[in-house]
Coordinates of N, CA and C and ligand atoms in Angstrom, one line a residue:
X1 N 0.8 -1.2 0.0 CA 0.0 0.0 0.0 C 0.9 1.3 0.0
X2 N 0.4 1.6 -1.3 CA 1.9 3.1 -0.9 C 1.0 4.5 -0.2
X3 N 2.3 5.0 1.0 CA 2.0 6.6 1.3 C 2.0 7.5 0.8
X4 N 0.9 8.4 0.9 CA 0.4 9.7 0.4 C 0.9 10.8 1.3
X5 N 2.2 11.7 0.9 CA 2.5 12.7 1.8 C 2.7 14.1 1.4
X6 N 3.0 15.1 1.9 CA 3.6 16.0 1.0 C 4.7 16.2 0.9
X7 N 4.6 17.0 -0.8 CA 6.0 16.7 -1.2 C 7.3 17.6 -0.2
X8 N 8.3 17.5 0.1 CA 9.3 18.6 0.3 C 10.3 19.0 -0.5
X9 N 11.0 20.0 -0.4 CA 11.9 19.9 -1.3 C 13.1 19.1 -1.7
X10 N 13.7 18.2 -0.2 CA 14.1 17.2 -0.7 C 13.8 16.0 -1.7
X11 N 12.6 16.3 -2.3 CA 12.3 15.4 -2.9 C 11.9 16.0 -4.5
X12 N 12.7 16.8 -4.8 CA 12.8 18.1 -6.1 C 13.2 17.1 -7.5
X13 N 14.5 16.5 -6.7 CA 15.3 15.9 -7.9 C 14.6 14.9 -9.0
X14 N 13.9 14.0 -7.3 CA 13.3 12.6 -7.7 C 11.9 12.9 -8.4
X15 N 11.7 14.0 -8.1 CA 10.3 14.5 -9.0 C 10.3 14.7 -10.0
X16 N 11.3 15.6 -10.7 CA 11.3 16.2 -11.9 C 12.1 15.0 -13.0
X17 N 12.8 13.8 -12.3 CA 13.2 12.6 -13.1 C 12.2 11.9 -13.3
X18 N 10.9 12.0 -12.2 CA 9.4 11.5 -12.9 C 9.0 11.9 -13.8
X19 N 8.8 13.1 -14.0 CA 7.7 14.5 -14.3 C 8.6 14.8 -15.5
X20 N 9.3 14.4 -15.3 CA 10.1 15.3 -16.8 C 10.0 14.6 -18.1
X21 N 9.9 13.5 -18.3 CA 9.6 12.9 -19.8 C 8.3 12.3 -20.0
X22 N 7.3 12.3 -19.4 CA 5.4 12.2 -19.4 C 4.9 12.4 -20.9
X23 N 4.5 11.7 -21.8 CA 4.1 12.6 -23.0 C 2.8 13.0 -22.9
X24 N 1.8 12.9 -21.7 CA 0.7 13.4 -21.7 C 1.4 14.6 -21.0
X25 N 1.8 15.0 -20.6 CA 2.5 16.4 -20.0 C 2.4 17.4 -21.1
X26 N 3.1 16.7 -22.4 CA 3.4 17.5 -23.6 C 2.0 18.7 -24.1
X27 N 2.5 19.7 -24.1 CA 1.0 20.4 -24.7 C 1.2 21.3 -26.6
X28 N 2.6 21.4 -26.3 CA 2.7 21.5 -27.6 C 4.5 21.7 -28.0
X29 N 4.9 21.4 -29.5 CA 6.4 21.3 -29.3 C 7.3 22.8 -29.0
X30 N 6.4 24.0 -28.5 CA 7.2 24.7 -28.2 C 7.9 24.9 -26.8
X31 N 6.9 24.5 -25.8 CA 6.9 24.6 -24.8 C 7.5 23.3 -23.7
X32 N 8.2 23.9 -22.4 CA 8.1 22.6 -22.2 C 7.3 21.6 -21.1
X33 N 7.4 20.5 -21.3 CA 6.4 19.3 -21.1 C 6.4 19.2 -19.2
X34 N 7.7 19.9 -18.4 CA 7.4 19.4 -17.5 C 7.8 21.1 -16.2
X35 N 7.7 21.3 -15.3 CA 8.0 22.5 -14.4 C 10.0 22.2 -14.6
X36 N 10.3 23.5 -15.2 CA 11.6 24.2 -14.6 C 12.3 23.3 -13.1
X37 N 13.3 23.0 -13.5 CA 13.7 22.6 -11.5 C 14.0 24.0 -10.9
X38 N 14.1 25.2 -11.1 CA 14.1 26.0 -10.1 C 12.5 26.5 -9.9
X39 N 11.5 26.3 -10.8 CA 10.2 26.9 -10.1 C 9.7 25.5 -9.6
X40 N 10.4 24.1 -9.8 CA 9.6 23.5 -9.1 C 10.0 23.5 -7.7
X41 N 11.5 23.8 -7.8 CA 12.1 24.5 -6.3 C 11.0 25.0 -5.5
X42 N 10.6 26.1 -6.2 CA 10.1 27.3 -5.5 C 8.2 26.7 -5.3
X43 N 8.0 26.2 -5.7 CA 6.7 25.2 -5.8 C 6.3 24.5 -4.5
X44 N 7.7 23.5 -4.6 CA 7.5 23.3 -3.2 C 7.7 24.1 -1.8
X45 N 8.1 25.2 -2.0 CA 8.2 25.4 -0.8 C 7.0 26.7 -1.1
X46 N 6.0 27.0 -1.7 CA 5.6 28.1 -2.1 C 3.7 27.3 -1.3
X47 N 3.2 28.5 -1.1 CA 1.8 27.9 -0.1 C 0.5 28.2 -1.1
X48 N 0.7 28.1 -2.2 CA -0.4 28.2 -3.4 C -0.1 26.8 -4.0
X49 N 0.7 26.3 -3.7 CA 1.3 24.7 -4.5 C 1.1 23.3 -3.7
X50 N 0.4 23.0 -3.7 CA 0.3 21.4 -3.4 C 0.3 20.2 -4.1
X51 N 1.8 19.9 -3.6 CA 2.2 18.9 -4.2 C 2.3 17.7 -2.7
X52 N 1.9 16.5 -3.6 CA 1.8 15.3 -2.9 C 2.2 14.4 -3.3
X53 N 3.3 13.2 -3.1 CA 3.7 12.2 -3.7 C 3.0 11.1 -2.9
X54 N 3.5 9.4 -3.6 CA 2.9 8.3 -3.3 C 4.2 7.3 -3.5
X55 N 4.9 7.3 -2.2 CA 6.3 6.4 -2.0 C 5.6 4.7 -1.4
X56 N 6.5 3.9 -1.8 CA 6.5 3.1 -1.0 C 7.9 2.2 -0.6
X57 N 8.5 1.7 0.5 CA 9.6 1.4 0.6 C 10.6 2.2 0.2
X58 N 10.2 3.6 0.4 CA 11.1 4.3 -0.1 C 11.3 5.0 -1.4
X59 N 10.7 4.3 -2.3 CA 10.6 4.6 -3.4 C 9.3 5.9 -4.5
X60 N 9.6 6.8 -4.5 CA 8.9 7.7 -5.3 C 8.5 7.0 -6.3
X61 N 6.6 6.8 -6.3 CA 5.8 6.1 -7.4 C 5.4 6.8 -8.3
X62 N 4.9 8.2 -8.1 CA 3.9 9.1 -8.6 C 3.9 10.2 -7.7
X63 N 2.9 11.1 -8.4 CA 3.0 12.7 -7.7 C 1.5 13.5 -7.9
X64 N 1.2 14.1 -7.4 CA 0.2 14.9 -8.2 C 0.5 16.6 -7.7
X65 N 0.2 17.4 -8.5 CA 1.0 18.9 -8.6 C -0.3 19.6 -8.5
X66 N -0.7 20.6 -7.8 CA -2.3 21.3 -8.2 C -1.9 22.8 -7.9
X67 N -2.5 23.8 -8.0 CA -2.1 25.6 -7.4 C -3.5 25.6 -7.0
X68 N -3.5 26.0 -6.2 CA -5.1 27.1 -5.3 C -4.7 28.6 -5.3
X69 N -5.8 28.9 -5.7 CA -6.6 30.7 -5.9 C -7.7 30.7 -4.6
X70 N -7.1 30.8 -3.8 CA -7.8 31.2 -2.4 C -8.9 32.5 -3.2
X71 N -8.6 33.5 -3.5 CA -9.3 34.1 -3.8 C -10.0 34.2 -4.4
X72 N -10.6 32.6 -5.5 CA -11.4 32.1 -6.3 C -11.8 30.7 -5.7
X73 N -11.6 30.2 -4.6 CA -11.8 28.9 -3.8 C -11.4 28.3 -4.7
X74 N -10.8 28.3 -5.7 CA -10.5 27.1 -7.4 C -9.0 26.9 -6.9
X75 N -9.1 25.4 -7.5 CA -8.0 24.7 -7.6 C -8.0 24.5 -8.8
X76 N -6.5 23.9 -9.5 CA -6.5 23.1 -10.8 C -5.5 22.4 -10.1
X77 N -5.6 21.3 -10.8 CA -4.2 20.0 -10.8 C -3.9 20.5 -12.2
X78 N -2.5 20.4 -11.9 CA -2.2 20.7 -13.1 C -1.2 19.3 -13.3
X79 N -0.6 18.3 -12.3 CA 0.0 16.8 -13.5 C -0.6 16.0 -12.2
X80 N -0.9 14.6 -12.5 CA -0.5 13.6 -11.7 C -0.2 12.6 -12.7
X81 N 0.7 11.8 -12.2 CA 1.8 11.0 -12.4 C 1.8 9.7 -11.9
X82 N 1.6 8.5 -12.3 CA 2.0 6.9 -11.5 C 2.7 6.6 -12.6
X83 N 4.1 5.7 -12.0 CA 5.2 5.2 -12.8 C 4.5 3.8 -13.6
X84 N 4.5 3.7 -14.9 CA 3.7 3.0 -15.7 C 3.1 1.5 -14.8
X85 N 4.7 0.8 -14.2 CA 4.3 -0.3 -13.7 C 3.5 -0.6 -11.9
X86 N 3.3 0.2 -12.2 CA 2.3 0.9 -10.6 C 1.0 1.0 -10.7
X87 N 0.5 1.2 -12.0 CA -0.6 1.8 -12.3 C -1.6 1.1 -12.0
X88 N -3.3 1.5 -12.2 CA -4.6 0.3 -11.9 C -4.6 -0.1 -10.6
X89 N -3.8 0.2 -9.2 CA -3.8 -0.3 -8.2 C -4.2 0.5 -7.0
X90 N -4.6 1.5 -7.6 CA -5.3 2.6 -6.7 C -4.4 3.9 -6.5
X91 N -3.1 4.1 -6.9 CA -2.5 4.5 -6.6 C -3.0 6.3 -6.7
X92 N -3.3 6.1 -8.0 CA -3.7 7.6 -8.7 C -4.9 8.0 -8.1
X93 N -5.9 6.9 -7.8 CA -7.1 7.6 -6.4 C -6.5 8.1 -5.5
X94 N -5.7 7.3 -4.7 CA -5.6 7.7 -3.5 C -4.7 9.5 -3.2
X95 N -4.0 9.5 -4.4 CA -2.9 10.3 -4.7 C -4.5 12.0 -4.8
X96 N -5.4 11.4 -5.9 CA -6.4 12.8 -6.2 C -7.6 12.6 -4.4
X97 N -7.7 11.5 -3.9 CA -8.4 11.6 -2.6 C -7.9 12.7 -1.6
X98 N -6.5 12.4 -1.3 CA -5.7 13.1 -0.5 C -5.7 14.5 -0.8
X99 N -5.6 14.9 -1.9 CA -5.6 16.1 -2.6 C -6.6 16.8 -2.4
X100 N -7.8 16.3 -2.8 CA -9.2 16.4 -2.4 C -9.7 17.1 -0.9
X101 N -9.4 16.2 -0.4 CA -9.3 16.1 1.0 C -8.7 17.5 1.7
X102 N -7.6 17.6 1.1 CA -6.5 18.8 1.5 C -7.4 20.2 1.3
X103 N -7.7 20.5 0.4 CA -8.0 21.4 -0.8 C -9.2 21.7 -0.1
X104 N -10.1 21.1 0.2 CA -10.9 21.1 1.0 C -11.4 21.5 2.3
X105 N -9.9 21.1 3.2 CA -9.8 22.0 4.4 C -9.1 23.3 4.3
X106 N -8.7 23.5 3.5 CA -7.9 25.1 3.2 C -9.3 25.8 2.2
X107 N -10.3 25.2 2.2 CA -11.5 26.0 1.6 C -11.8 26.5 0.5
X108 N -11.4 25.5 -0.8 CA -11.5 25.1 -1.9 C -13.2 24.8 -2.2
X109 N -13.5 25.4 -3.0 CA -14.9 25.4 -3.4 C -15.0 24.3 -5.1
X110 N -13.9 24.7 -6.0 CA -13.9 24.5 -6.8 C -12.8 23.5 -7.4
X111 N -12.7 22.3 -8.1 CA -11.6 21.9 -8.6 C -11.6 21.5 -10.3
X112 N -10.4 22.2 -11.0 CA -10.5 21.9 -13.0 C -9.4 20.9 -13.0
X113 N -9.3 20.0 -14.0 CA -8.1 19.6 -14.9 C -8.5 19.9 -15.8
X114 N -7.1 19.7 -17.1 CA -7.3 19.8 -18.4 C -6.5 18.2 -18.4
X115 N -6.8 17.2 -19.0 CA -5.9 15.8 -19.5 C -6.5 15.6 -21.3
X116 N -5.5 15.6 -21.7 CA -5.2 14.9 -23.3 C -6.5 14.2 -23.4
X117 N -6.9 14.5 -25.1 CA -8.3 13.6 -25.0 C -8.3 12.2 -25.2
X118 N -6.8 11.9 -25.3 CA -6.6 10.2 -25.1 C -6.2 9.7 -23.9
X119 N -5.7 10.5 -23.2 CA -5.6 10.0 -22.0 C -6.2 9.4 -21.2
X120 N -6.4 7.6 -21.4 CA -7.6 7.3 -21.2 C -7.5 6.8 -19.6
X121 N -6.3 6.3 -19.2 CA -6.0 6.2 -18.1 C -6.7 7.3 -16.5
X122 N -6.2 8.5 -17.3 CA -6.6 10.4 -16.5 C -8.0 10.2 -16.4
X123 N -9.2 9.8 -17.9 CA -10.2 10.2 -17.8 C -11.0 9.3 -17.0
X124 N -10.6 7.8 -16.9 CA -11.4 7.1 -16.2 C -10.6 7.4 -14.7
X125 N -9.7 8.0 -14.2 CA -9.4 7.8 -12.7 C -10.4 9.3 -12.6
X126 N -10.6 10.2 -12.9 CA -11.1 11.6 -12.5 C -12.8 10.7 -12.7
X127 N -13.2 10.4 -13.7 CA -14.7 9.8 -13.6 C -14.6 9.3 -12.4
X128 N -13.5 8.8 -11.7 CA -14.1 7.4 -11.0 C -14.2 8.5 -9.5
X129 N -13.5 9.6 -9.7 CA -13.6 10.3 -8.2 C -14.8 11.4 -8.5
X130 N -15.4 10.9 -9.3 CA -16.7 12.3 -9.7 C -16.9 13.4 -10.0
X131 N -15.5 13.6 -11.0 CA -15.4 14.9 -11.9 C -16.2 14.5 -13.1
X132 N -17.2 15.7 -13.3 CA -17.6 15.4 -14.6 C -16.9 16.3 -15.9
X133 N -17.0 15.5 -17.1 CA -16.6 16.1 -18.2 C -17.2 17.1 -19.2
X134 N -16.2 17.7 -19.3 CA -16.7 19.7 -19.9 C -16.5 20.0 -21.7
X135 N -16.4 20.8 -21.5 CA -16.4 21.2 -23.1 C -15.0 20.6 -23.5
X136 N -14.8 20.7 -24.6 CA -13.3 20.4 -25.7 C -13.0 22.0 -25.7
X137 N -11.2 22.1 -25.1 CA -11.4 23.5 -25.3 C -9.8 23.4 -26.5
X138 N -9.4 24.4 -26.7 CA -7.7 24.5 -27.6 C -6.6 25.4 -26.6
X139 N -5.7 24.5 -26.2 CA -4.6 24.8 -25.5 C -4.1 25.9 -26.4
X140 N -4.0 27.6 -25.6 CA -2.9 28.3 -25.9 C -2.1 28.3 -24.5
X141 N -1.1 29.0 -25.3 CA 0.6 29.6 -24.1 C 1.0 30.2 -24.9
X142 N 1.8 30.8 -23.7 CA 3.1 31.9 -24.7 C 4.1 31.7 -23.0
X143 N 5.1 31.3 -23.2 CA 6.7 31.7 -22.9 C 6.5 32.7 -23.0
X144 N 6.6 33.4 -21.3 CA 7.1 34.6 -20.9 C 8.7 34.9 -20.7
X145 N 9.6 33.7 -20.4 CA 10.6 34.0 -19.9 C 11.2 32.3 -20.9
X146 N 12.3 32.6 -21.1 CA 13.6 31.0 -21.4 C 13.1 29.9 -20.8
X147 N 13.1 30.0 -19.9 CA 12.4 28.9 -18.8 C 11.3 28.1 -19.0
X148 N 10.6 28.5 -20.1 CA 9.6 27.9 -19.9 C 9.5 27.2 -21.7
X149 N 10.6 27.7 -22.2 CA 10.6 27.2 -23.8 C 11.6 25.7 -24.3
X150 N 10.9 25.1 -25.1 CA 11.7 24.1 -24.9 C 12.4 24.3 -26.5
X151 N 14.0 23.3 -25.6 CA 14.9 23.5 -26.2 C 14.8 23.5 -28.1
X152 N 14.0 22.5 -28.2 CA 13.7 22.4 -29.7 C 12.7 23.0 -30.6
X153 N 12.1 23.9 -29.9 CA 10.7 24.2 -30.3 C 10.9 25.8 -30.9
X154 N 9.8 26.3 -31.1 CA 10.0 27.1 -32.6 C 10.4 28.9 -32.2
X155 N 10.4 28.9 -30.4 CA 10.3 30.3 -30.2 C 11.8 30.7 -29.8
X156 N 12.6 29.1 -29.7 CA 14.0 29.5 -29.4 C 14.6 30.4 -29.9
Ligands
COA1 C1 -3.7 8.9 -14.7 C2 -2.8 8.0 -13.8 C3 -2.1 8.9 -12.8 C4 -3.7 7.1 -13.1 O1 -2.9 6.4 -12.1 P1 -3.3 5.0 -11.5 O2 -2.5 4.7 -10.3 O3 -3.3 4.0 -12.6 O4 -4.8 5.3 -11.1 P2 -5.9 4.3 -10.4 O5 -5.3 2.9 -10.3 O6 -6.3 4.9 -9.1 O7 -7.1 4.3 -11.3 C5 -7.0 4.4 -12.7 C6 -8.3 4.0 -13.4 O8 -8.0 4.0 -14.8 C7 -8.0 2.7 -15.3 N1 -6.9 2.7 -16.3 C8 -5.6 2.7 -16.1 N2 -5.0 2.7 -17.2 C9 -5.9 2.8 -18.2 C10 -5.9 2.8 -19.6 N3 -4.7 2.8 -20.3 N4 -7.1 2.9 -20.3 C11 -8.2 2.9 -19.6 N5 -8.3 2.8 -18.3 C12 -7.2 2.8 -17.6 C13 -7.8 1.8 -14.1 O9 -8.3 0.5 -14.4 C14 -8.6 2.5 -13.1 O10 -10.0 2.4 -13.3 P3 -10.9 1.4 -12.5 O11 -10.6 1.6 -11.0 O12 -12.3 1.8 -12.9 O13 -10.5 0.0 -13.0 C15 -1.8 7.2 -14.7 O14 -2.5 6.5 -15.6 C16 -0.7 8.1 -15.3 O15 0.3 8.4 -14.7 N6 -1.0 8.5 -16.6 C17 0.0 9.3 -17.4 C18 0.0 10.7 -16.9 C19 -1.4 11.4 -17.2 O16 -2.1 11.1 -18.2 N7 -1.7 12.4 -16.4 C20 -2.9 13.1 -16.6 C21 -2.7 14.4 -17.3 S1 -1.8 15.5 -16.3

């Protein structure tokens, strides 16, 4: 049964070697796919950012990443993550329960994702905790700063 905790920043490195090659992360080839390691630095230690991993024996399984707008009770998750051979075991509920849960006592009214419309894995774990499904919308961004452009993509 793996533990649901939050994340610290000791645990920056082992995150972003999760989080960093996801192709459902990917939103388009300019940008990139996963958080900066200095804003994910600053993420974890920042009190609009709840991040929560799911270790067991020590071992980093999965994560889930969300920001709250206190001043809109809204949350969004913005990734959750189980390591491919982990998957279907509850892992990714228990990971959005906890979250749930949290978000909840800090007085969260509202919670969004956006997941790939193949991602069929995302859409049946969010159905299964009783998000329902919204319009088809079109991902924009724009790179405000280097940081957030990826190396190969067209605004370098
Ligand atoms: C989404 C994700 C975190 C779910 O993690 P998980 O630990 O497998 O989640 P759970 O075991 O709690 O539940 C997943 C549900 O999806 C089902 N599922 C898993 N993989 C599936 C697949 N490829 N197709 C359809 N259903 C799938 C499981 O059977 C389970 O449903 P059930 O309980 O009704 O049987 C994991 O699939 C993942 O990391 N995907 C890649 C990243 C991603 O797409 N993130 C969302 C965008 S940010």
């Amino acid at each position: 049964m793996a533990n649901i905790r939050k994340a610290a920043l000791a645990d920056a490195v082992e995150l972003h070697k999760l989080g960093a090659n996801v192709p459902e992360f990917l939103v388009n080839e300019d940008t990139v796919n996963f958080w900066p390691r200095d804003i994910l630095d600053d993420a974890l230690e920042s009190d609009d950012v709840l991040v929560l991993v799911a270790e067991e024996q020590g071992q980093m399984l999965g994560f889930i990443i969300a920001s709250y707008v206190s001043g809109l009770k809204k949350a969004t998750i913005e990734n959750v993550f189980v390591t491919p051979a982990y998957r279907s075991q509850g892992i990714g509920e228990s990971l959005l329960d906890t979250l749930l849960k949290t978000l909840a006592e800090r007085g969260c009214e509202y919670v969004a994702t956006l997941v790939p419309h193949d991602a069929a894995g995302a859409y049946r774990l969010y159905q299964n905790v009783g998000f329902a499904k919204g319009g088809t919308f079109l991902w924009l961004d724009k790179a405000l700063s280097d940081n957030f452009k990826s190396p190969g993509g067209r605004n370098v």
